[in-house]
Short mmCIF file of C-alpha atoms (C1' of nucleotides) in Angstrom, two decimals:
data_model
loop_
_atom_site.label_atom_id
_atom_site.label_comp_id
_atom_site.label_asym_id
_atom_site.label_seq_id
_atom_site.Cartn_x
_atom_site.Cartn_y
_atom_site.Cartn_z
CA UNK A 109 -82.29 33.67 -109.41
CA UNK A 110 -81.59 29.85 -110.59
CA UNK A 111 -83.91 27.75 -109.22
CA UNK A 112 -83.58 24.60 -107.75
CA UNK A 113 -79.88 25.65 -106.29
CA UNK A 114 -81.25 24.67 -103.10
CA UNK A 115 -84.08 21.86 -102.74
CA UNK A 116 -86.05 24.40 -100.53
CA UNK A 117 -86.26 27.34 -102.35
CA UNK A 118 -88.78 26.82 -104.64
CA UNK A 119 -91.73 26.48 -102.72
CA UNK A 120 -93.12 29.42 -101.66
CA UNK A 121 -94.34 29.51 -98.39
CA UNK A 122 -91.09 27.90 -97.14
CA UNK A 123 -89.91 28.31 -93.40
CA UNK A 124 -86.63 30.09 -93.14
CA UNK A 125 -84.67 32.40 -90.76
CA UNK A 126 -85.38 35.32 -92.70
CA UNK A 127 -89.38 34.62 -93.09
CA UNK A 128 -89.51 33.76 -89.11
CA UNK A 129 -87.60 37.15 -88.32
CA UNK A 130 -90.06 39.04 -90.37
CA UNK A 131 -92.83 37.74 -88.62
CA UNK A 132 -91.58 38.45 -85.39
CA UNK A 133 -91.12 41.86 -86.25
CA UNK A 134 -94.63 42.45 -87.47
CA UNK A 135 -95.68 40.98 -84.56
CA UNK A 136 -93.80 42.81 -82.09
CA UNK A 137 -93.98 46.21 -84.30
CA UNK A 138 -98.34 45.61 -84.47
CA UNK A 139 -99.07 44.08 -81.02
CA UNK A 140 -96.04 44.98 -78.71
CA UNK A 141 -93.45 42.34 -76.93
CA UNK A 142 -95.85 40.45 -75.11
CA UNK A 143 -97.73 39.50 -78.17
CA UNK A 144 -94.84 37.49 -79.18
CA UNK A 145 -95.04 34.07 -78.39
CA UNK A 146 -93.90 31.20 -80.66
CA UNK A 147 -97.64 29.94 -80.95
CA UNK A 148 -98.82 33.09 -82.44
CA UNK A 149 -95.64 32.89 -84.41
CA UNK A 150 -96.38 29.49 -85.78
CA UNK A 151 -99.64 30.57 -86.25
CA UNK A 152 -99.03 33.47 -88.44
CA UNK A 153 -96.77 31.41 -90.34
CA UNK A 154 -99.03 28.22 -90.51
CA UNK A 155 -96.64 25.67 -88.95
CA UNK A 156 -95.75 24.04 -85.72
CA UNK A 157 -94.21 26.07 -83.00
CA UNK A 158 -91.80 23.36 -83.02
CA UNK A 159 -90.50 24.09 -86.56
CA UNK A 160 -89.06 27.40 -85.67
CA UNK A 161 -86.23 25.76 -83.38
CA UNK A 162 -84.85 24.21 -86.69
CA UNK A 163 -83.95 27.67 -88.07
CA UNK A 164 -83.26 29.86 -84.11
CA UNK A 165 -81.54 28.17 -81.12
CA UNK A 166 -84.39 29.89 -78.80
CA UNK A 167 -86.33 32.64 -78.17
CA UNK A 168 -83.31 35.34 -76.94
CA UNK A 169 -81.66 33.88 -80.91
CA UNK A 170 -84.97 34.89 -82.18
CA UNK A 171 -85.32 38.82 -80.21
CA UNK A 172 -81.46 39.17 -80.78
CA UNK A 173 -81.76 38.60 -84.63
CA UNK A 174 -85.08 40.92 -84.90
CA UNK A 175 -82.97 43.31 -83.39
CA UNK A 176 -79.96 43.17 -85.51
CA UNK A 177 -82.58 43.11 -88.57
CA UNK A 178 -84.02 46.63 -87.59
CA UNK A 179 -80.93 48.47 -86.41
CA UNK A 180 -78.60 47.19 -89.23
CA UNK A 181 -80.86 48.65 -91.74
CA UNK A 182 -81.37 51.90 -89.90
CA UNK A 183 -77.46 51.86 -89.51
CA UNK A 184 -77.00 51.96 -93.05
CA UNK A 185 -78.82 54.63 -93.79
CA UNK A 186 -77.30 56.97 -91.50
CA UNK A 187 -76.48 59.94 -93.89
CA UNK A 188 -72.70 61.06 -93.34
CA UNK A 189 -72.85 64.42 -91.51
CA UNK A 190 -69.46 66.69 -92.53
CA UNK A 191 -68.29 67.32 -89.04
CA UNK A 192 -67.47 64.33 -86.66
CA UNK A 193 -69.61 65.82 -84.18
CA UNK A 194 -72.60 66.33 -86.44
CA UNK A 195 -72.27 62.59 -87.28
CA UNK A 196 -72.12 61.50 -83.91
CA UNK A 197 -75.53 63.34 -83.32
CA UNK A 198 -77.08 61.57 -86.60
CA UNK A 199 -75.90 58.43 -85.39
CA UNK A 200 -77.34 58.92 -81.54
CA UNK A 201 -80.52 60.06 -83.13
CA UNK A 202 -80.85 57.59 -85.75
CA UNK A 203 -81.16 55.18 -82.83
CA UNK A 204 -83.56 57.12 -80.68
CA UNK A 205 -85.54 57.54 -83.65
CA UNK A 206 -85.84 53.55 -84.05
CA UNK A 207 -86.73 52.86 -80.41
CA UNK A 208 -89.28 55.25 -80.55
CA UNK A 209 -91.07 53.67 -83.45
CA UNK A 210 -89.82 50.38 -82.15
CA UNK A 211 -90.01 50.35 -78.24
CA UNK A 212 -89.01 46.70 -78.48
CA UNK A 213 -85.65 47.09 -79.78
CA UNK A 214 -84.96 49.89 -76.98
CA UNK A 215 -86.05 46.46 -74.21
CA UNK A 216 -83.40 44.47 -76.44
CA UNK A 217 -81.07 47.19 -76.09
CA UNK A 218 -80.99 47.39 -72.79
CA UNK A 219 -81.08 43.15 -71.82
CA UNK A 220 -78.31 42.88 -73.71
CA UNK A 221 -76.40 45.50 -74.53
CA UNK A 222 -73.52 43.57 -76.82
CA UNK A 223 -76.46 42.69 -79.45
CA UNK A 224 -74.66 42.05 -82.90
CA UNK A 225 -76.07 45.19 -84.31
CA UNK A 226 -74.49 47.20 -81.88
CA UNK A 227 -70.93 46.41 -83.60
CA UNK A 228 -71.85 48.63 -86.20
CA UNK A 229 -72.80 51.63 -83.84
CA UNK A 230 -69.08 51.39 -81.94
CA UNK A 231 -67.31 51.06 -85.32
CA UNK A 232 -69.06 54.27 -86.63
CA UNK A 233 -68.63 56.15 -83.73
CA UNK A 234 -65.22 55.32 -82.68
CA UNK A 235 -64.39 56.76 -86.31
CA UNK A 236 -66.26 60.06 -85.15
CA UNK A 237 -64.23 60.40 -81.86
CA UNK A 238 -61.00 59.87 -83.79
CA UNK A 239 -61.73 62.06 -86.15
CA UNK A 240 -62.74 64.59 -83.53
CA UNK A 241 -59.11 64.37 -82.22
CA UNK A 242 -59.77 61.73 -79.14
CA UNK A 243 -56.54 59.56 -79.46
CA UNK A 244 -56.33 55.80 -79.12
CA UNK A 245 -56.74 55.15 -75.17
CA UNK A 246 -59.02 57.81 -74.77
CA UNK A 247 -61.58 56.68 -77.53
CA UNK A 248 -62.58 53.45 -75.42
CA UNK A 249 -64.13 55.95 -72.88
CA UNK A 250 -65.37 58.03 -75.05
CA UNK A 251 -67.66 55.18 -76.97
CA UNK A 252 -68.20 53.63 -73.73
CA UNK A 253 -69.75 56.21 -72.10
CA UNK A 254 -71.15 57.38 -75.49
CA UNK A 255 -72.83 54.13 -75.87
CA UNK A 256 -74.29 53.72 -72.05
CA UNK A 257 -76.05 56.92 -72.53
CA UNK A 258 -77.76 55.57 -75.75
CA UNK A 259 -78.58 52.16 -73.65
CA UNK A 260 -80.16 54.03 -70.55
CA UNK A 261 -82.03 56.46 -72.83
CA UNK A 262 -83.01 53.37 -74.94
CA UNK A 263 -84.25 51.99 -71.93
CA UNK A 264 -85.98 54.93 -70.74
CA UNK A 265 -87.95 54.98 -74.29
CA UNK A 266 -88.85 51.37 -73.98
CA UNK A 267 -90.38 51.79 -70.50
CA UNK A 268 -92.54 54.82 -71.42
CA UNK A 269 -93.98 53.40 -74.60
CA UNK A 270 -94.69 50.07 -72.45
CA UNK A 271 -96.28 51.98 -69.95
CA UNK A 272 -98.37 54.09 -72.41
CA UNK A 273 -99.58 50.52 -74.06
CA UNK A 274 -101.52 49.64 -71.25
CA UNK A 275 -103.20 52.95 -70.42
CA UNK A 276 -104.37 54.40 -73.29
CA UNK A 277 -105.68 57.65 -72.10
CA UNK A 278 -102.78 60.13 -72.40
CA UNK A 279 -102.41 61.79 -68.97
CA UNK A 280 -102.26 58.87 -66.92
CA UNK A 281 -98.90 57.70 -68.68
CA UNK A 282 -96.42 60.62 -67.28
CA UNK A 283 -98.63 61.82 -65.50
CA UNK A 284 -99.24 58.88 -62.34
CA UNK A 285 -95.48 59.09 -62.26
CA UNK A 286 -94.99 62.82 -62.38
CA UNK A 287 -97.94 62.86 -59.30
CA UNK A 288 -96.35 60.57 -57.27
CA UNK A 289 -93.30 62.51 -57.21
CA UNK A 290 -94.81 65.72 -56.24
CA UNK A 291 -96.88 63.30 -53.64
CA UNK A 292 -93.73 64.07 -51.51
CA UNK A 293 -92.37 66.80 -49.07
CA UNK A 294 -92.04 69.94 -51.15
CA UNK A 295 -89.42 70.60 -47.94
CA UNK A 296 -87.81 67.54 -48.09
CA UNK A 297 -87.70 67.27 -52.40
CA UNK A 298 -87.79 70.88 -53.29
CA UNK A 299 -85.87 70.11 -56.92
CA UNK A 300 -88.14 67.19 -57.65
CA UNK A 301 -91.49 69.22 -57.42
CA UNK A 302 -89.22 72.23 -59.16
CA UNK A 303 -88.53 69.78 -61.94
CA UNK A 304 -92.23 67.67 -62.15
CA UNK A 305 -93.26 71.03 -63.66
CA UNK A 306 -90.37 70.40 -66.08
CA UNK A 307 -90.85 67.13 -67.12
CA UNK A 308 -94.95 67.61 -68.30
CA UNK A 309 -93.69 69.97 -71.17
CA UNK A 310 -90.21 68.70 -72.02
CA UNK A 311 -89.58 66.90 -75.55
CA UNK A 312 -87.69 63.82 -75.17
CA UNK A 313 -85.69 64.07 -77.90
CA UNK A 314 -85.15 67.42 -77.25
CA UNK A 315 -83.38 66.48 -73.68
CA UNK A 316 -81.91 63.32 -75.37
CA UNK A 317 -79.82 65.48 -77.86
CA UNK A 318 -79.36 68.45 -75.11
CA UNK A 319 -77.34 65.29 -72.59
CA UNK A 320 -75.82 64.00 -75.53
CA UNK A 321 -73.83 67.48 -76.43
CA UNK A 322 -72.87 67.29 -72.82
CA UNK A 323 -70.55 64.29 -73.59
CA UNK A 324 -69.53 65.68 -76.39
CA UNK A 325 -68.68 69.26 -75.41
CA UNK A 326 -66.56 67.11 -72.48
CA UNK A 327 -64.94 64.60 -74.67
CA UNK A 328 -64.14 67.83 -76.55
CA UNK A 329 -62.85 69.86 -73.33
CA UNK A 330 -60.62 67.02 -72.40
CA UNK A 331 -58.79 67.09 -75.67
CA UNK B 140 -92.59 48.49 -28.66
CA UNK B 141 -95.89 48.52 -26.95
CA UNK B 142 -97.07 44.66 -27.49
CA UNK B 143 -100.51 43.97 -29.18
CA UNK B 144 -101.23 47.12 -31.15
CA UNK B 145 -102.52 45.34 -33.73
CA UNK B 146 -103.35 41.72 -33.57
CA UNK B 147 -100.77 40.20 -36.16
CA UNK B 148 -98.06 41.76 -34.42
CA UNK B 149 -97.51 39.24 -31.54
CA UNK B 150 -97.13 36.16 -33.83
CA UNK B 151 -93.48 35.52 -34.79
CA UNK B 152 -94.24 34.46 -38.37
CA UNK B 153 -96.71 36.29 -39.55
CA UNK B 154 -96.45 37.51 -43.01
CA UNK B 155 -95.99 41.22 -43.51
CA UNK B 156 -94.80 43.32 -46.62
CA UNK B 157 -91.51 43.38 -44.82
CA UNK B 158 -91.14 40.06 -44.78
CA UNK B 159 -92.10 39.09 -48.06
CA UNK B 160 -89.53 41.67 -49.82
CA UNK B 161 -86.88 40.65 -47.45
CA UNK B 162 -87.35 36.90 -48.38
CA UNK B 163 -86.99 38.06 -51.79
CA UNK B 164 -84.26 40.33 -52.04
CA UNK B 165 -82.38 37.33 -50.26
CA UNK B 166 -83.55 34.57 -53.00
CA UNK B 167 -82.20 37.55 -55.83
CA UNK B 168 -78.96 38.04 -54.44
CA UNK B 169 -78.12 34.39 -53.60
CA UNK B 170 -79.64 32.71 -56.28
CA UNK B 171 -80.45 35.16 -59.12
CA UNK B 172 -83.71 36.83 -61.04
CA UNK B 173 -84.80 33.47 -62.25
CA UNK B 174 -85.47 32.20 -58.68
CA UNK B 175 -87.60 34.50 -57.50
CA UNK B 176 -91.13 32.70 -58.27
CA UNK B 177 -94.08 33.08 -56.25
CA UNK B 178 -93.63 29.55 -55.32
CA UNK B 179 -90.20 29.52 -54.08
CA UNK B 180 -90.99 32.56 -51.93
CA UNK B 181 -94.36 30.99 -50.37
CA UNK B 182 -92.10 27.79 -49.58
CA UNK B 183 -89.82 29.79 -48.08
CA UNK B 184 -91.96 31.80 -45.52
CA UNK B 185 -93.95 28.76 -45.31
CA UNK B 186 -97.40 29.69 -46.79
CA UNK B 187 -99.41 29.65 -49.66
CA UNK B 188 -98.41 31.49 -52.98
CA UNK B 189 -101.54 33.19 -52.85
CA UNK B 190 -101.34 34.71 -49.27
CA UNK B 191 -98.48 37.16 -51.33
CA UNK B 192 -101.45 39.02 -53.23
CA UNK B 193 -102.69 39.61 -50.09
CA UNK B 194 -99.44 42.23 -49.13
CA UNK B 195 -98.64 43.36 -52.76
CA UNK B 196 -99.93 43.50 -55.83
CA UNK B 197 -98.02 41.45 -58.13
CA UNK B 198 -94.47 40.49 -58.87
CA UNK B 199 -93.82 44.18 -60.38
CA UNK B 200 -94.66 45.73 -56.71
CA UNK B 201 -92.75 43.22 -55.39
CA UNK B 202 -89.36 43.65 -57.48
CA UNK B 203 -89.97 47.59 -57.21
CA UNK B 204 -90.72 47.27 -53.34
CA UNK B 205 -87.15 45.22 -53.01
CA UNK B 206 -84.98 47.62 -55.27
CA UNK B 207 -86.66 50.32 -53.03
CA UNK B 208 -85.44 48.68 -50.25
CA UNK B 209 -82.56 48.19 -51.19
CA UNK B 210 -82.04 51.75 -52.70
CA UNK B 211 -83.10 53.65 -50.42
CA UNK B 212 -80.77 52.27 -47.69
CA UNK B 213 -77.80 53.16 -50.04
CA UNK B 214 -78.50 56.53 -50.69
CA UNK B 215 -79.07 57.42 -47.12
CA UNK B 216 -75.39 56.29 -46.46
CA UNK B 217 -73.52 58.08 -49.44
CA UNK B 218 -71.27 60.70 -47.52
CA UNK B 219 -71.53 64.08 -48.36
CA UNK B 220 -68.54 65.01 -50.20
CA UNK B 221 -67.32 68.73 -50.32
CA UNK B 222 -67.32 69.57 -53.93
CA UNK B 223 -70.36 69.13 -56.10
CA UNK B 224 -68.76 67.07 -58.59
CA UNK B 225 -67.43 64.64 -55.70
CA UNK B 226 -71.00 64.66 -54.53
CA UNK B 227 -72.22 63.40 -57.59
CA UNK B 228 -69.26 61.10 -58.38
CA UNK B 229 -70.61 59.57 -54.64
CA UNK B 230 -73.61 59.41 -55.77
CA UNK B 231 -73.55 57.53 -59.04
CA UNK B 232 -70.66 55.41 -57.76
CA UNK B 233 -72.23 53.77 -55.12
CA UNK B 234 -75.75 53.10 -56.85
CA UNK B 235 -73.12 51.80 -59.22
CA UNK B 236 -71.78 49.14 -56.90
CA UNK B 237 -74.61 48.20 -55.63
CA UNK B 238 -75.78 46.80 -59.22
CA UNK B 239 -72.33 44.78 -59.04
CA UNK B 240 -73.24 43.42 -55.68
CA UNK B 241 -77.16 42.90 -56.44
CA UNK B 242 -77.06 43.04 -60.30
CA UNK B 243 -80.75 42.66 -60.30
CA UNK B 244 -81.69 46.25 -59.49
CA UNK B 245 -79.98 46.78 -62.33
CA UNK B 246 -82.00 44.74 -64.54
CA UNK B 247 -85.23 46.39 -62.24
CA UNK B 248 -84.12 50.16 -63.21
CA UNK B 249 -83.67 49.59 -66.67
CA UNK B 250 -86.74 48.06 -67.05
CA UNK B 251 -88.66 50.71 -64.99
CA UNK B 252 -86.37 53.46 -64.90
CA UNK B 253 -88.93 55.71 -62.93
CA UNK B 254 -88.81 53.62 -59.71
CA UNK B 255 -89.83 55.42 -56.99
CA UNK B 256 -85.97 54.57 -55.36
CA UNK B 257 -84.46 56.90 -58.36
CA UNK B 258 -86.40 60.10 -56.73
CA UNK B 259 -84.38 60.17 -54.24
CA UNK B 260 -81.32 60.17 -56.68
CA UNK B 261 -83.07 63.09 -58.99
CA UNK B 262 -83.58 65.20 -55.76
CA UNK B 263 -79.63 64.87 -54.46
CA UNK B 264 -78.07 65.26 -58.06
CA UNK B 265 -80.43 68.38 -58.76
CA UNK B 266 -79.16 69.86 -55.54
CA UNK B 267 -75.03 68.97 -56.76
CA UNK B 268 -76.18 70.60 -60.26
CA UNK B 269 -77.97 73.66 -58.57
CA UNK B 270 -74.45 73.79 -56.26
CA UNK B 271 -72.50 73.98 -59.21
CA UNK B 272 -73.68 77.07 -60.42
CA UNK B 273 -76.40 75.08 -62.93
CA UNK B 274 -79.48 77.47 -64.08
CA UNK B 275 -82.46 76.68 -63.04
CA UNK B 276 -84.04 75.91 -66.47
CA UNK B 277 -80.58 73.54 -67.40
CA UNK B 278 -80.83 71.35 -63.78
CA UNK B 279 -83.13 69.15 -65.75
CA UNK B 280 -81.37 68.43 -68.80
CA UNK B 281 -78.06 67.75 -66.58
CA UNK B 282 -80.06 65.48 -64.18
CA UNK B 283 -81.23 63.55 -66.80
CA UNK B 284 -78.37 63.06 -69.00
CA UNK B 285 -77.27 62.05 -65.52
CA UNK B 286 -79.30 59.31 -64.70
CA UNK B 287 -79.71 58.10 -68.47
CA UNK B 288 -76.21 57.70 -68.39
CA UNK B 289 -76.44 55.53 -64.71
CA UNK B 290 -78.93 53.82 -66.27
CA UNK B 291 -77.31 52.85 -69.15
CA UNK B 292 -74.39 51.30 -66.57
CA UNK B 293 -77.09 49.32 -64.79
CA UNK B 294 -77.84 47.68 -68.01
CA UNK B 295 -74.86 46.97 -68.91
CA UNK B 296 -73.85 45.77 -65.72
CA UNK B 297 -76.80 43.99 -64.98
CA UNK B 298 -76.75 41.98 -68.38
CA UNK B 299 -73.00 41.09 -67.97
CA UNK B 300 -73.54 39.56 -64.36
CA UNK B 301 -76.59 37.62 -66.04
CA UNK B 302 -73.60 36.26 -68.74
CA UNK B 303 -71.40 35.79 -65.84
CA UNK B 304 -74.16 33.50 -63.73
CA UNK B 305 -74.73 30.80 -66.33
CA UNK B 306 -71.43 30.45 -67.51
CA UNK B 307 -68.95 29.99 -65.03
CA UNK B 308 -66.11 29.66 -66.90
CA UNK B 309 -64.21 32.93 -66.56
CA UNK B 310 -62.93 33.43 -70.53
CA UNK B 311 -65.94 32.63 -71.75
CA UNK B 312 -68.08 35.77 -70.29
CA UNK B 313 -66.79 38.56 -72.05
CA UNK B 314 -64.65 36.15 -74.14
CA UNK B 315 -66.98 35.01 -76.73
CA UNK B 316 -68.41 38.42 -76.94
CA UNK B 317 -64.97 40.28 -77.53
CA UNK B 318 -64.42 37.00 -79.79
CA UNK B 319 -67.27 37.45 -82.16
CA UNK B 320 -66.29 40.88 -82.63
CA UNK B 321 -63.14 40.40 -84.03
CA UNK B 322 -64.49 37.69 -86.41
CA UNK B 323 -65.31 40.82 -88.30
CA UNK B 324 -63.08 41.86 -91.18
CA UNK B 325 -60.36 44.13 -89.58
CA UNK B 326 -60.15 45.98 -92.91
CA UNK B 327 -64.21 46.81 -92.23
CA UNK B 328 -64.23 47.01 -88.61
CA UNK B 329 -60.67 48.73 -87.84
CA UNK B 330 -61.65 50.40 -84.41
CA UNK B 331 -63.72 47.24 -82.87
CA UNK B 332 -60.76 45.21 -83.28
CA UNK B 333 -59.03 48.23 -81.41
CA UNK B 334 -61.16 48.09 -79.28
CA UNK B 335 -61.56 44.70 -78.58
CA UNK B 336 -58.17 44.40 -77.29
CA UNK B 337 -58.77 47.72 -74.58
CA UNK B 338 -62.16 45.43 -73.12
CA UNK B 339 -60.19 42.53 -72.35
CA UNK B 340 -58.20 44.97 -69.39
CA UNK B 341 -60.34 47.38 -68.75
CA UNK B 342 -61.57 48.23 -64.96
CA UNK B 343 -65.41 48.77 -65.84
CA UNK B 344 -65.43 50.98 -62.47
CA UNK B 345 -62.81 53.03 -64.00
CA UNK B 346 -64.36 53.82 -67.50
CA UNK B 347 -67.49 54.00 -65.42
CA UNK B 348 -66.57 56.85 -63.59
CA UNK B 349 -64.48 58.49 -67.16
CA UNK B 350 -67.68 58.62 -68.83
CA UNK B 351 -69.58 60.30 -65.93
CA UNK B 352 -66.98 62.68 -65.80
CA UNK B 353 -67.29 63.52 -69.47
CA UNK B 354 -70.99 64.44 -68.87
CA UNK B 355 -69.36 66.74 -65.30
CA UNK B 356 -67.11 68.46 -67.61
CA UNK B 357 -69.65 69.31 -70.19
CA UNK B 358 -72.03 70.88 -67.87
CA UNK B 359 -69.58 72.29 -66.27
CA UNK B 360 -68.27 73.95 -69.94
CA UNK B 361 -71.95 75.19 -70.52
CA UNK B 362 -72.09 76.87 -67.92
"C1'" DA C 232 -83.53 17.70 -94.11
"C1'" DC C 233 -87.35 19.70 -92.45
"C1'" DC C 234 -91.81 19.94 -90.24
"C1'" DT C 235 -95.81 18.53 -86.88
"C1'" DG C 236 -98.08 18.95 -82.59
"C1'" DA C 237 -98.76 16.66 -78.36
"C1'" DA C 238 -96.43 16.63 -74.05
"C1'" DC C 239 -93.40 18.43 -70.32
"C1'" DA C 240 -92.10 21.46 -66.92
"C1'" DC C 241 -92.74 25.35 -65.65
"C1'" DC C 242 -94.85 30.36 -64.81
"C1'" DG C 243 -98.11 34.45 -62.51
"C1'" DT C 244 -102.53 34.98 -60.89
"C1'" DT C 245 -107.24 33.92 -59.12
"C1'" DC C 246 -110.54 32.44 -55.92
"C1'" DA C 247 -113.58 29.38 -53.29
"C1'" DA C 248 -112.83 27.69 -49.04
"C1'" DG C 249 -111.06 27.79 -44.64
"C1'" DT C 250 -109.45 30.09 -39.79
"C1'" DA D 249 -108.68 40.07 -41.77
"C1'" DC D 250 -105.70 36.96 -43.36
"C1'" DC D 251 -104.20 32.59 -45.22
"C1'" DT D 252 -104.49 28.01 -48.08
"C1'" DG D 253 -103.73 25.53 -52.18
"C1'" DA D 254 -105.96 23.70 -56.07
"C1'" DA D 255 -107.12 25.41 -60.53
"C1'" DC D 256 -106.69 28.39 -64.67
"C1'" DA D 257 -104.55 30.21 -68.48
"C1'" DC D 258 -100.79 30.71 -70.13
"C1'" DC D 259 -95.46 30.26 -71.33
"C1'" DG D 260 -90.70 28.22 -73.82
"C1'" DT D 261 -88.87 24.05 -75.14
"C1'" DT D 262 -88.46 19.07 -76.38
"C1'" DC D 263 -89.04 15.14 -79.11
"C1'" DA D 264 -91.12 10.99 -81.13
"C1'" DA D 265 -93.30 10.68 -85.22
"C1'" DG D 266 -94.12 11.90 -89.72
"C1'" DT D 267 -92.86 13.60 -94.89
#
DNA sequence: ACCTGAACACCGTTCAAGT
DNA sequence: ACCTGAACACCGTTCAAGT
């Protein structure tokens, strides 16, 4: 608003946090994870690769605050569901929803699970389980195990749409996997050639939301 | 046995697949993911980095061939417990400690969650499930909630031992973490600063095994 | 205070050359 | 068939030098 508060924010194409975060994320969102490198990075933002350790301590500073940028937003626009277990679901899926547009963010995720961003998600859904009833030492468990489930399916996510970035013809992504598996002794794995057949026409989010009403129908039963 | 069936077998160092994922599954449990480089394994069977490529493809088949190895032994010694639900308690409690012991299979299944290791885990659960009176149709939703929510532990687990290697100081690992947390407003963040003071004594074992049986009970309620 | 960009210390991977 | 090791094409990070 007034300018000249700060000797730097006048000029336009200034370096700061905010404009280096940005980047990153267009980067990573356009090109995937491996496209980001703090060359391109200085390169999209015409300066030295050197400048960008003035404003982030390193590279993890730099993923960790992309992340927090994308799942803070997302966060707040989680629409209150009325019952505690409808909001629980919005919140789960509001997540899965992100990581599937942004398969980077599920690879954060899942390095490092106590990212910033995810204070928000245990504050939320701690409300949810009290509000559901859990009482004080049980909600700990509850969020814990709510939240591990969101981190392995997070991961899960990540690894598919990094596998499907590299072979671009459809089959071969779930496919080379699924084949391998039924590669085996139908004698010796009967359930894992019973589910391959499974897994070719399940939805993910579908099976996402399906384990997560498991937790919630037992966090309910051991009320 | 029978000496000189093939010509490489005779000579005492000879490089094999064997060797080469042994070397390195001992240079990632003493010394950690960052020390496993092509480099440091060649030294250390005494040959050139390239003569690797010659056994496996690159480092991916080699960290997938070492979790395998690893794996694969533990899930041929889990104990067949009576009940289903001990079964699967077995089950997911000792691929659990073995991520505490060697935190970087962790690290590997969360990063490639369909390792060829984890079949043998998705045939033995779907059996417990089937055991338990699961319907066909539901075994896959179970399993996978299942190992989403293992998976989600490796994570976890893996990233904290990662924390734990660089800084040795014992407050500081989960410390700082725990700490940053509560530098939140309590009046915003009521139930992290709740929460923050169940972490600091927690038995992650313990809330480990809480969680997985929330996901038991709610199968076991859908029934 | 903030930015530049060459330089450093690494990586994984390749490949001509050896045995 | 199997191994060697220099070379290639990258990385993240540092830091003297600039403005």
């Amino acid at each position: 608003m007034s300018p000249k508060t700060k000797p730097s924010e006048g000029r336009v194409g200034a370096l700061s946090k905010e404009r280096i975060v940005s980047s990153a994320i267009d980067i990573l969102n356009s090109d995937g994870e491996s496209a980001l490198t703090f060359r391109a990075l200085a390169r999209r933002l015409s300066t030295g690769s050197g400048a960008i350790y003035w404003h982030l301590a390193d590279k993890d500073a730099l993923l960790a605050a992309a992340t927090e940028s994308v799942l803070s937003r997302v966060m707040a626009e989680v629409a209150g569901a009325p019952a505690p277990a409808g909001a629980l679901r919005a919140i789960a899926l509001s997540v899965f929803d992100t990581i599937e547009t942004h398969p980077w963010v599920g690879t954060q995720l899942a390095r490092e699970p106590w990212q910033p961003a995810m204070v928000e998600v245990f504050e939320r859904c701690s409300a949810q389980f009290a509000a559901m009833g859990v009482s004080g030492d049980s909600i700990f468990p509850c969020v814990s195990a709510f939240v591990q489930y969101l981190i392995g399916a997070a991961a899960q996510t990540a690894a598919a749409a990094r596998h499907r970035f590299r072979a671009s013809d459809r089959p071969a992504i779930l496919g080379t996997i699924v084949e391998q598996w039924t590669q085996r002794d139908p004698a010796e794995y009967p359930f894992v050639h019973l589910l391959a057949g499974q897994v070719r026409h399940h939805d993910e989010r579908e099976v996402f939301l399906a384990g997560l009403d498991l937790i919630l129908a037992g966090a309910k039963a051991a009320l």
